[in-house]
Structure formats: structure tokens, C-alpha cells
């Protein structure tokens, strides 16, 4: 195995950095990160003010909350005045590696001088330090309330997808007591349907990334709903594309015909929206991905997650499809060990999301989280929640977290970094790695100034050549000024279409690196 010098200071091309005042990194460090940090102060302040007087530890918690607020305020001051980085002072397991990287690569650097990637990762690790230095707030997620808000505002899309996936369109006959099959089950049982479902679910999974909090400075819930309406328009085929193949159940035919007409109308609209959406995918390797996936049987898929809430929900929809279609019999979800980039998934968020689906089904009329929904919608959410919980209980789905994902290191180093060896030894058993979102993309391509026409496989370094790295794909909506794999002329064309095409989240890439099937 070749050894690679581990040096985030010298990426293959000039690193993106806040030192370039025209860069998105500069704009992010200058104006967006201080807002994100300030909202943490607000959240902690609100939380400790709401602590009940009956809490026997209220005094200690109040004292520590003030300590956190002071530390976060100091962090914002350092950020805004480009103060030098300082070593971390907590005692988390990764503190040694972080401080070694600081000493080795950025001994006298600062927020606007270091690489954007290092500065931004260091910021979130410093946020964690402020909580880790306390006794009663050490496991507190200052972003959880925002994650909940955006997920709650996603209700329409969450429910619509559940109903379309789970609506029993083929009642088993009472006599043989067969279970009703959900439309997704029926869909994946038909080869064509599987391919059709694959391409549509890939798009749902891709666009679910558009609604992340680090981009939405103030989660404008109307904007979240609009973004998700677009995702919905790429939703999986409605029951009508399946119902027509079913024996008619005892539903009133008129009602069924009306539904089919309505679904077909929605389908046509969805298809045209889907086509419109597809044009916004500037590099689309989903065909190549399908060539790989369709050969998989009972394989293992690793999904390196991005945002909680709606994006996680559509990741689970995609993972469910991979299981039902028989392509995979195991999915490993990689979450973050600490609060990260505002809305990234932690293990708690993963189980919490599945639990909300149960609750929607268990509480008649309304659920503690979602607004009141009708019995059909409740049943669809409940069925989905039960199905997903059964995957977790059976070990078909496992969620894990490793410090590597919240380190400063780009992913080229995954096979070589000593502290990531246990992670890599496990992940190399996978048949397909799926990286979700913008930050994972930036770490895949080393967050540096590649020409946009550079082939994706060239930009991921060892991950496209290392013999033990499987095929991988990235589903990414563009939110940073590094994009690779584009055909000649696309960048120039996009510069005339929308000046902010690289960072708006409006455009996306699906980039695939195929590896020969493993021996
Ligand atoms: O949640 P995602 O898709 O990884 O997006 C996070 C991205 O948002 C930003 O914070 C701002 O674009 C980037 O720094 C980061 O890569």
C-alpha cells in the first residue's frame, strides 16, 4: 500500500481560502459564520432561561451556560478579527490529532489565512470545545431546535412521499390473509419500475440536499417548502403508474379512475418538473451509477450522511428502496460525532427522525411533532416508521459515527490516516460509497482550485486508484466555488445563466467513480 504524505496544507491545486476576498470562503467566514455563531448564543440563552426552577441543577446549569455564552462570544470575536488559531483545550478523543494538525500545518495561521476548509472545520470543533468543557451541557446540540424547525416545515413533502411510497394499492385478499403491498414494493418488483424508481429516487435524494440550514441563514420556512415542493415534483412514481397494473380492488371504480386521472396529471407535472430539474444537474453520472447498482445483489452500501431532517428522510427513502429492490441487504449510515455545519446528522437525529414517523401514527388526530394529519397519511407515516425501525432492529441498517468525518482532513487521506484505519478497514467491505452534500464533496476533491473540466476521478486522488476503495458517488447541490467534471463550455455558459451558480444550491452534480468489481 503506497504511503501518502498527509498534508492538508498542500492540496493538489491552490486551496480555497478566505484570503481571496472574491471567494465564497471569504464571504462565508466574513458574514455567514458569525451569524451561525451568534445563533448558538441565542439558543443557549433561550434554553437556560427555560430551565424549570424545580430543576435541582438549575444553578450549576445556569453557571455553565454563561460560561458557554462567553466562550462562543470570544470565538466570534476571534473570527471577526482574524485572530490566530489556538490549540483546543478540551479532552475529547480527537483533540490530540487536531492540535497536531494545527502545530504541523497552521502554526501561525488564522481564519482568513488558512484554507477555507480547515478554518470552517476548526470553527465547528471550537464550538464543540465550548460545550465539552462543561459537565451539564457537554452533549448538548445547539443546532437541534433548528433541525426540528426545518423538519417540521417539511411536513407536506414528508407526508406526500410517505403516502406515495406506502399507499397500499393492492389489498391482499382477505382469504389468504396476504399483507397489502405498498406501491413501492410493487414498483420495485417490476424491472422497469425499478429502473424508473431508481432515477427518480436518485433525484429526490440529490435535491433533498438543497434545504440545508447552513445555507439558509434564516430558515425561511416558505422557502424550505418551495425547495421541497421541487423535490416532491421529482417524487417517485405515483400509485397510478402501479395501480394500473393491479387487479382492481373493491375501491369504488369511479373513485379509482378519478384518482388515476389526478395521479396521471400529477405524474405529467412531476415528469415535466423532473425534466426541468434534471437540466440543473450539470454533471450527471446517474446512468453510470445505475450500471453499477443493477448488478448488485444483497450488497452493502455506505451512505456518508449530510443534513438531518428532510435530507435524512429522503436518504432513508433511497436506502429503503435499495433494500426492497434487493440491491443491498445492508446499509451503513455515517453520521457526525459532534454538532457539525449546523444541520449535519448525529446518531441521535437519525433515531429521532424515525421516531417522529411512529408518533405520527400512534397519536390519533395529531402527533406531538407533526401537525394533525388524516388517517391515511398517519398510516403511511406509521408504516414507513415501522419498516425503517425494523431495518434498524434487524441490523439491516446501522448508523455509526467516527471522528474522521469531523476532522480537518480531506477524504484522500481516508486509506492512510492512522486514526482512520479502523473506519477504512470496515468501509472497504462496502460495494458502494454514497457521499451526500456539499462539504463531503469539498473534502472529496480536496477543496482546491481545480479547473471545472478536471475529471472527477482525477480530483479524488487515491480514492479512485486505491485497490481497496469501492465505487463511489457524490450527490451534491453546489454550495461552494469548486466544481469539477464539467464538459468544456459549461462553466462559461453557467456564468451567463447565473453568476452564483456555483454556490446557490440551485445546481447540482452527480459524480461517480467506478471501481472494477471486487475479486
Ligand atoms: O450541508 P452541506 O450540503 O454539506 O453544505 C454545507 C456547505 O455550506 C457552507 O457552509 C456554505 O456554502 C459550505 O461551507 C459547506 O460546504
Coordinates of C-alpha atoms and ligand atoms in Angstrom, one line a residue:
X1 CA 0.0 0.0 0.0
X2 CA 1.5 3.3 -1.0
X3 CA 2.0 5.8 1.7
X4 CA 0.9 9.4 1.0
X5 CA 2.2 12.4 2.9
X6 CA -0.8 13.7 4.9
X7 CA -0.7 17.4 4.3
X8 CA -3.9 19.4 4.1
X9 CA -1.7 22.5 3.7
X10 CA -0.7 21.4 0.2
X11 CA -3.7 20.2 -1.8
X12 CA -3.2 19.2 -5.5
X13 CA -4.1 22.8 -6.5
X14 CA -4.2 26.1 -4.6
X15 CA -6.5 25.7 -1.6
X16 CA -9.7 27.7 -1.5
X17 CA -9.1 30.3 1.2
X18 CA -10.7 33.3 2.9
X19 CA -7.5 35.2 1.9
X20 CA -9.1 35.5 -1.5
X21 CA -11.6 38.3 -0.9
X22 CA -13.5 37.4 -4.1
X23 CA -14.1 33.8 -2.9
X24 CA -17.2 32.3 -1.3
X25 CA -15.0 31.2 1.5
X26 CA -14.2 34.8 2.3
X27 CA -17.9 35.7 2.2
X28 CA -18.7 32.7 4.4
X29 CA -16.1 33.4 7.0
X30 CA -16.8 37.2 6.9
X31 CA -20.5 37.2 7.1
X32 CA -22.2 33.8 7.4
X33 CA -20.2 32.1 10.1
X34 CA -20.6 35.0 12.6
X35 CA -24.4 34.7 12.2
X36 CA -24.3 31.0 12.8
X37 CA -22.2 31.5 15.9
X38 CA -24.5 34.3 17.2
X39 CA -27.5 32.0 16.9
X40 CA -25.7 29.5 19.2
X41 CA -25.6 32.1 21.9
X42 CA -29.3 32.8 21.3
X43 CA -30.1 29.1 21.5
X44 CA -28.2 28.5 24.8
X45 CA -29.6 31.7 26.3
X46 CA -33.1 30.6 25.5
X47 CA -32.6 27.1 26.7
X48 CA -31.1 28.0 30.1
X49 CA -33.8 30.7 30.6
X50 CA -36.4 28.0 30.1
X51 CA -34.9 25.7 32.7
X52 CA -37.6 25.0 35.3
X53 CA -36.9 26.4 38.8
X54 CA -37.7 22.9 40.0
X55 CA -34.5 21.7 38.3
X56 CA -32.2 20.8 41.2
X57 CA -29.2 21.5 39.0
X58 CA -30.5 24.8 37.6
X59 CA -27.9 26.9 39.3
X60 CA -25.0 24.8 38.0
X61 CA -26.5 24.7 34.5
X62 CA -27.0 28.4 34.5
X63 CA -23.4 29.0 35.5
X64 CA -22.1 26.7 32.8
X65 CA -24.5 28.3 30.2
X66 CA -23.0 31.7 31.0
X67 CA -19.5 30.1 30.6
X68 CA -20.5 28.7 27.1
X69 CA -22.0 32.0 26.0
X70 CA -18.8 33.8 27.0
X71 CA -16.7 31.2 25.2
X72 CA -18.8 31.4 22.0
X73 CA -18.8 35.2 22.1
X74 CA -15.0 35.0 22.4
X75 CA -14.9 32.7 19.4
X76 CA -17.0 35.1 17.3
X77 CA -14.6 37.9 18.3
X78 CA -11.5 35.9 17.2
X79 CA -13.3 35.0 13.9
X80 CA -14.3 38.6 13.1
X81 CA -10.8 40.0 13.9
X82 CA -8.9 37.2 12.2
X83 CA -7.1 36.3 15.4
X84 CA -4.6 33.4 15.3
X85 CA -5.8 29.8 15.8
X86 CA -5.1 28.4 19.2
X87 CA -4.9 24.8 20.4
X88 CA -8.0 23.1 21.6
X89 CA -8.4 22.8 25.3
X90 CA -10.9 20.0 25.9
X91 CA -10.1 16.4 26.4
X92 CA -12.2 14.7 23.6
X93 CA -10.5 11.7 21.9
X94 CA -9.6 13.7 18.7
X95 CA -8.0 16.7 20.5
X96 CA -4.5 15.4 20.0
X97 CA -4.9 14.9 16.3
X98 CA -6.5 18.4 15.9
X99 CA -3.7 20.1 17.9
X100 CA -1.0 18.2 16.0
X101 CA -2.6 19.3 12.7
X102 CA -2.6 22.9 14.0
X103 CA 1.0 22.7 15.0
X104 CA 2.2 20.9 11.8
X105 CA 0.2 22.8 9.2
X106 CA -1.1 26.1 10.6
X107 CA 1.3 27.1 13.4
X108 CA 0.8 30.8 13.0
X109 CA -2.3 30.9 10.8
X110 CA -5.7 32.3 11.3
X111 CA -9.3 32.3 9.9
X112 CA -8.7 34.2 6.7
X113 CA -5.2 32.9 6.1
X114 CA -5.7 29.2 6.4
X115 CA -7.5 27.0 3.9
X116 CA -11.3 27.7 4.0
X117 CA -11.9 24.0 4.7
X118 CA -9.6 23.9 7.7
X119 CA -10.9 27.2 9.1
X120 CA -14.6 26.2 8.8
X121 CA -14.0 22.7 10.3
X122 CA -11.9 24.2 13.1
X123 CA -14.8 26.6 13.9
X124 CA -17.2 23.8 14.5
X125 CA -14.6 21.9 16.5
X126 CA -14.1 25.1 18.7
X127 CA -17.9 25.3 19.1
X128 CA -17.9 21.7 20.4
X129 CA -15.0 22.6 22.8
X130 CA -17.2 25.3 24.5
X131 CA -19.7 22.6 25.4
X132 CA -17.2 19.8 26.0
X133 CA -15.6 21.9 28.8
X134 CA -18.9 21.7 30.8
X135 CA -20.5 18.9 32.9
X136 CA -24.1 19.5 32.1
X137 CA -24.0 20.8 28.5
X138 CA -21.3 18.5 27.1
X139 CA -23.8 16.5 24.9
X140 CA -26.0 19.5 24.1
X141 CA -26.7 20.1 20.3
X142 CA -27.1 23.9 19.8
X143 CA -28.5 23.2 16.3
X144 CA -31.2 20.7 17.3
X145 CA -34.0 23.2 17.6
X146 CA -33.2 24.5 14.1
X147 CA -33.1 20.9 12.8
X148 CA -36.5 20.3 14.3
X149 CA -37.9 23.6 12.8
X150 CA -36.9 22.7 9.3
X151 CA -38.1 19.1 9.5
X152 CA -41.4 20.3 10.9
X153 CA -41.7 22.7 7.9
X154 CA -41.0 19.7 5.7
X155 CA -44.2 18.0 6.7
X156 CA -46.0 18.4 3.4
X157 CA -43.2 16.8 1.4
X158 CA -42.5 14.1 4.1
X159 CA -46.2 13.1 4.2
X160 CA -46.6 13.2 0.4
X161 CA -43.6 11.0 -0.2
X162 CA -44.8 8.5 2.5
X163 CA -48.3 8.3 1.1
X164 CA -46.9 7.8 -2.4
X165 CA -44.5 5.1 -1.3
X166 CA -46.7 3.3 1.2
X167 CA -50.2 3.7 -0.1
X168 CA -51.5 0.1 -0.3
X169 CA -52.7 -0.1 -3.8
X170 CA -53.0 -3.8 -4.0
X171 CA -55.0 -5.1 -1.0
X172 CA -54.2 -8.7 -0.2
X173 CA -57.3 -10.9 -0.4
X174 CA -58.8 -11.4 3.0
X175 CA -59.0 -15.2 2.4
X176 CA -55.3 -15.8 2.2
X177 CA -54.6 -13.1 4.7
X178 CA -51.8 -11.8 2.5
X179 CA -50.4 -8.4 3.5
X180 CA -51.2 -5.4 1.4
X181 CA -48.2 -4.5 -0.6
X182 CA -47.1 -0.9 -0.7
X183 CA -46.8 0.7 -4.0
X184 CA -43.0 0.9 -3.5
X185 CA -42.9 -2.9 -3.0
X186 CA -44.9 -3.4 -6.2
X187 CA -42.9 -0.9 -8.0
X188 CA -39.6 -2.5 -7.3
X189 CA -41.0 -5.9 -8.2
X190 CA -41.2 -4.8 -11.8
X191 CA -37.8 -4.4 -13.6
X192 CA -38.9 -1.4 -15.5
X193 CA -40.4 0.1 -12.4
X194 CA -37.1 -0.5 -10.5
X195 CA -35.1 1.4 -13.1
X196 CA -37.7 4.2 -13.2
X197 CA -37.8 4.4 -9.5
X198 CA -34.0 4.4 -9.3
X199 CA -33.6 7.5 -11.4
X200 CA -36.4 9.4 -9.7
X201 CA -35.3 8.4 -6.2
X202 CA -31.7 9.5 -7.0
X203 CA -33.1 12.9 -7.8
X204 CA -35.2 13.1 -4.7
X205 CA -32.1 12.1 -2.7
X206 CA -30.0 14.7 -4.5
X207 CA -32.3 17.6 -4.2
X208 CA -33.1 16.9 -0.6
X209 CA -29.6 18.4 0.0
X210 CA -30.8 21.8 -1.2
X211 CA -32.6 22.5 2.0
X212 CA -29.8 22.8 4.5
X213 CA -29.5 25.2 7.3
X214 CA -26.0 26.4 6.8
X215 CA -27.2 28.0 3.5
X216 CA -30.5 29.2 4.8
X217 CA -29.2 31.8 7.2
X218 CA -32.7 32.3 8.5
X219 CA -34.7 29.2 7.7
X220 CA -37.4 30.9 5.7
X221 CA -39.9 28.1 6.1
X222 CA -41.8 29.2 2.9
X223 CA -38.5 28.9 1.1
X224 CA -37.9 25.4 2.6
X225 CA -41.4 24.4 1.5
X226 CA -40.8 25.7 -2.0
X227 CA -37.5 23.9 -2.2
X228 CA -39.1 20.7 -1.1
X229 CA -42.0 21.1 -3.5
X230 CA -39.4 21.0 -6.2
X231 CA -38.0 17.8 -4.7
X232 CA -41.5 16.4 -4.5
X233 CA -42.1 17.1 -8.2
X234 CA -39.3 14.6 -8.8
X235 CA -41.1 12.2 -6.5
X236 CA -41.2 8.5 -7.0
X237 CA -43.9 7.3 -9.5
X238 CA -47.3 7.7 -8.0
X239 CA -49.6 4.7 -7.4
X240 CA -51.2 5.4 -10.7
X241 CA -48.1 4.1 -12.5
X242 CA -48.5 1.0 -10.4
X243 CA -52.3 0.9 -9.7
X244 CA -52.9 0.4 -13.5
X245 CA -51.1 -2.9 -13.2
X246 CA -53.1 -4.0 -10.2
X247 CA -56.3 -6.0 -10.1
X248 CA -58.9 -3.5 -9.3
X249 CA -59.6 -3.7 -5.6
X250 CA -63.1 -3.2 -4.2
X251 CA -62.5 0.6 -4.2
X252 CA -65.3 2.4 -6.0
X253 CA -64.1 2.3 -9.6
X254 CA -65.2 5.9 -10.2
X255 CA -63.1 7.0 -7.3
X256 CA -60.2 4.9 -8.5
X257 CA -60.5 6.4 -12.0
X258 CA -60.6 9.9 -10.6
X259 CA -57.5 9.1 -8.5
X260 CA -55.7 7.7 -11.6
X261 CA -56.6 10.7 -13.6
X262 CA -55.4 13.0 -10.8
X263 CA -52.3 11.0 -10.3
X264 CA -51.5 10.9 -14.0
X265 CA -52.0 14.7 -14.1
X266 CA -49.6 14.9 -11.1
X267 CA -47.3 12.5 -12.8
X268 CA -47.2 14.5 -16.0
X269 CA -46.5 17.6 -14.0
X270 CA -43.9 15.7 -11.9
X271 CA -42.3 14.4 -15.0
X272 CA -42.0 17.8 -16.6
X273 CA -40.7 19.2 -13.3
X274 CA -38.3 16.3 -13.1
X275 CA -37.0 17.1 -16.6
X276 CA -36.7 20.7 -15.7
X277 CA -34.8 19.6 -12.6
X278 CA -32.6 17.3 -14.5
X279 CA -31.3 20.2 -16.5
X280 CA -29.9 21.7 -13.4
X281 CA -27.7 18.7 -12.8
X282 CA -24.5 19.9 -14.5
X283 CA -22.7 16.6 -14.4
X284 CA -25.0 13.6 -14.2
X285 CA -23.4 10.2 -13.8
X286 CA -26.7 8.5 -12.7
X287 CA -26.6 6.3 -15.8
X288 CA -23.2 5.0 -14.8
X289 CA -24.3 4.6 -11.3
X290 CA -27.3 2.5 -12.4
X291 CA -25.0 0.3 -14.5
X292 CA -23.2 -0.5 -11.2
X293 CA -26.3 -0.7 -8.9
X294 CA -28.3 -3.0 -11.2
X295 CA -25.5 -5.6 -10.9
X296 CA -25.6 -5.6 -7.1
X297 CA -27.4 -8.3 -5.2
X298 CA -27.7 -8.2 -1.4
X299 CA -24.7 -5.9 -1.3
X300 CA -23.6 -3.3 1.2
X301 CA -24.0 0.4 0.7
X302 CA -22.3 3.1 2.9
X303 CA -24.0 6.5 2.9
X304 CA -21.9 9.3 4.3
X305 CA -24.7 11.5 5.5
X306 CA -25.1 15.2 5.3
X307 CA -28.1 17.1 6.8
X308 CA -30.7 16.0 9.3
X309 CA -34.4 16.5 8.8
X310 CA -35.7 16.3 5.3
X311 CA -32.5 15.4 3.6
X312 CA -32.0 12.5 6.0
X313 CA -35.6 11.5 5.4
X314 CA -35.0 11.2 1.6
X315 CA -31.7 9.4 2.3
X316 CA -33.7 6.8 4.2
X317 CA -36.3 6.6 1.4
X318 CA -33.4 5.9 -1.0
X319 CA -31.9 3.3 1.3
X320 CA -35.2 1.6 1.8
X321 CA -35.6 1.3 -2.0
X322 CA -32.1 -0.3 -2.3
X323 CA -33.2 -2.9 0.3
X324 CA -36.6 -3.6 -1.2
X325 CA -35.1 -3.9 -4.7
X326 CA -32.6 -6.4 -3.5
X327 CA -29.6 -4.4 -4.5
X328 CA -28.5 -4.2 -0.9
X329 CA -29.1 -6.2 2.2
X330 CA -27.1 -3.8 4.4
X331 CA -26.8 0.0 4.6
X332 CA -24.3 1.7 6.9
X333 CA -25.1 5.3 7.6
X334 CA -22.1 7.5 8.7
X335 CA -23.2 10.3 11.0
X336 CA -21.2 13.0 12.8
X337 CA -20.0 12.5 16.3
X338 CA -20.4 16.3 17.2
X339 CA -22.7 19.1 16.1
X340 CA -21.4 20.0 12.6
X341 CA -22.1 22.5 9.9
X342 CA -25.4 23.4 11.6
X343 CA -27.6 20.7 10.3
X344 CA -25.4 17.6 9.9
X345 CA -26.9 14.3 11.1
X346 CA -25.8 13.0 14.5
X347 CA -26.8 9.5 15.6
X348 CA -29.5 11.0 17.9
X349 CA -31.0 12.8 14.9
X350 CA -31.2 9.5 13.0
X351 CA -33.3 7.7 15.5
X352 CA -35.3 10.8 16.3
X353 CA -36.4 11.2 12.7
X354 CA -37.7 7.6 12.6
X355 CA -39.4 8.0 15.9
X356 CA -41.4 11.0 14.6
X357 CA -42.9 8.8 12.0
X358 CA -44.0 6.3 14.7
X359 CA -45.5 9.1 16.7
X360 CA -47.5 10.4 13.7
X361 CA -49.1 7.0 13.6
X362 CA -49.6 6.5 17.3
X363 CA -51.4 9.6 18.3
X364 CA -54.9 9.7 16.9
X365 CA -55.6 13.0 15.2
X366 CA -52.4 14.7 15.8
X367 CA -48.8 13.9 16.8
X368 CA -46.5 15.7 19.2
X369 CA -44.3 16.7 16.3
X370 CA -46.2 16.8 13.0
X371 CA -49.4 18.9 12.7
X372 CA -52.7 16.9 12.6
X373 CA -52.9 14.7 9.5
X374 CA -55.6 12.5 8.2
X375 CA -55.7 8.8 9.0
X376 CA -54.4 7.7 5.6
X377 CA -51.4 10.0 6.0
X378 CA -50.9 8.9 9.5
X379 CA -51.0 5.2 8.5
X380 CA -48.4 5.8 5.7
X381 CA -46.0 7.5 8.1
X382 CA -46.5 4.8 10.7
X383 CA -46.0 2.0 8.2
X384 CA -42.8 3.7 7.0
X385 CA -41.6 4.3 10.5
X386 CA -42.2 0.7 11.5
X387 CA -40.5 -0.5 8.3
X388 CA -37.4 1.6 9.0
X389 CA -37.3 0.7 12.7
X390 CA -37.4 -3.0 11.7
X391 CA -34.3 -2.4 9.5
X392 CA -32.5 -0.9 12.4
X393 CA -33.6 -3.6 14.8
X394 CA -32.5 -6.3 12.4
X395 CA -29.1 -4.7 11.7
X396 CA -30.0 -4.2 8.1
X397 CA -29.5 -0.5 8.7
X398 CA -26.8 0.6 11.1
X399 CA -25.8 4.1 12.0
X400 CA -22.3 4.9 13.1
X401 CA -20.0 7.9 13.7
X402 CA -16.3 8.3 13.5
X403 CA -14.0 11.3 14.3
X404 CA -12.6 11.2 10.8
X405 CA -15.8 12.8 9.4
X406 CA -15.3 15.8 11.7
X407 CA -11.6 16.1 11.3
X408 CA -9.8 18.7 9.2
X409 CA -8.7 16.0 6.7
X410 CA -9.9 15.7 3.1
X411 CA -11.0 12.2 2.1
X412 CA -7.9 11.5 0.0
X413 CA -6.4 10.6 3.4
X414 CA -9.0 8.1 4.5
X415 CA -7.0 5.0 3.5
X416 CA -3.8 6.3 5.1
X417 CA -4.6 8.3 8.2
X418 CA -3.6 6.2 11.2
X419 CA -6.6 7.3 13.3
X420 CA -9.0 6.3 10.4
X421 CA -7.7 2.8 9.8
X422 CA -10.5 1.1 11.8
X423 CA -13.0 3.1 9.8
X424 CA -11.4 2.3 6.4
X425 CA -11.0 -1.4 7.3
X426 CA -14.7 -1.6 7.8
X427 CA -15.8 0.6 4.9
X428 CA -13.7 -1.3 2.3
X429 CA -16.1 -4.1 2.7
X430 CA -18.8 -2.0 1.1
X431 CA -19.9 -2.2 -2.6
X432 CA -20.7 1.4 -2.9
X433 CA -20.0 4.6 -1.0
X434 CA -22.6 7.4 -1.4
X435 CA -21.4 10.9 -0.3
X436 CA -24.2 13.3 0.3
X437 CA -23.9 17.1 0.2
X438 CA -21.5 19.9 -0.4
X439 CA -19.0 19.6 2.4
X440 CA -18.4 15.9 1.7
X441 CA -17.9 16.9 -2.0
X442 CA -15.4 19.6 -1.0
X443 CA -13.5 17.0 1.1
X444 CA -13.6 14.5 -1.7
X445 CA -12.0 16.9 -4.2
X446 CA -9.7 18.5 -1.6
X447 CA -11.4 21.9 -1.8
X448 CA -8.9 23.5 -4.1
X449 CA -8.9 25.4 -7.4
X450 CA -9.4 22.7 -9.9
X451 CA -10.4 23.8 -13.5
X452 CA -14.1 22.8 -13.7
X453 CA -13.3 20.5 -16.6
X454 CA -10.9 18.4 -14.5
X455 CA -12.3 14.8 -14.5
X456 CA -13.9 13.9 -11.1
X457 CA -11.7 10.7 -10.8
X458 CA -8.5 12.9 -11.0
X459 CA -9.7 15.2 -8.2
X460 CA -10.4 12.4 -5.7
X461 CA -6.9 11.2 -5.8
X462 CA -6.3 7.9 -4.1
X463 CA -10.0 7.2 -3.8
X464 CA -10.1 6.4 -7.5
X465 CA -6.9 4.3 -7.6
X466 CA -6.6 2.6 -4.2
X467 CA -7.3 -1.1 -4.8
X468 CA -9.5 -1.4 -1.6
X469 CA -11.7 1.6 -2.3
X470 CA -15.0 0.6 -3.8
X471 CA -17.1 2.5 -6.3
X472 CA -18.3 5.8 -5.0
X473 CA -20.8 8.5 -6.0
X474 CA -21.5 12.0 -4.7
X475 CA -25.0 13.6 -4.7
X476 CA -24.2 17.3 -4.3
X477 CA -26.0 20.5 -4.7
X478 CA -23.4 23.2 -5.4
X479 CA -22.8 25.5 -2.4
X480 CA -19.1 26.2 -2.7
X481 CA -16.9 27.6 -5.5
X482 CA -15.3 24.3 -6.5
X483 CA -17.0 22.2 -9.2
X484 CA -15.3 19.5 -11.3
X485 CA -16.1 17.1 -14.0
X486 CA -17.9 19.6 -16.3
X487 CA -17.8 19.5 -20.1
X488 CA -15.9 22.3 -21.8
X489 CA -18.1 25.4 -22.1
X490 CA -20.5 24.6 -19.3
X491 CA -18.7 26.9 -16.8
X492 CA -18.8 29.8 -19.4
X493 CA -22.5 29.1 -20.1
X494 CA -23.4 29.0 -16.5
X495 CA -21.6 32.2 -15.8
X496 CA -24.1 33.8 -18.2
X497 CA -27.1 32.0 -16.7
X498 CA -26.5 32.8 -13.1
X499 CA -23.5 34.5 -11.5
X500 CA -23.9 32.5 -8.3
X501 CA -24.4 29.1 -9.9
X502 CA -21.6 27.5 -8.0
X503 CA -22.9 28.4 -4.6
X504 CA -26.6 28.9 -4.7
X505 CA -27.7 25.3 -4.2
X506 CA -29.8 25.6 -7.4
X507 CA -27.5 23.4 -9.4
X508 CA -26.0 20.0 -8.7
X509 CA -23.7 17.3 -9.8
X510 CA -23.9 13.5 -9.5
X511 CA -20.3 12.3 -9.9
X512 CA -19.4 8.6 -10.0
X513 CA -16.1 6.8 -9.8
X514 CA -16.5 3.2 -10.8
X515 CA -14.1 0.5 -9.5
X516 CA -13.8 -2.8 -11.1
X517 CA -16.0 -5.4 -9.3
X518 CA -14.0 -6.7 -6.4
X519 CA -12.5 -10.2 -6.7
Ligands
LIG1 O1 -24.8 20.7 4.2 P1 -23.9 20.7 3.0 O2 -24.6 20.4 1.8 O3 -22.6 19.9 3.3 O4 -23.4 22.2 2.9 C1 -22.5 22.8 3.7 C2 -21.9 23.9 2.9 O5 -22.5 25.1 3.3 C3 -21.4 26.0 3.5 O6 -21.3 26.2 4.9 C4 -21.7 27.3 2.8 O7 -21.9 27.1 1.5 C5 -20.2 25.4 3.0 O8 -19.1 25.9 3.7 C6 -20.4 24.0 3.2 O9 -19.7 23.2 2.3

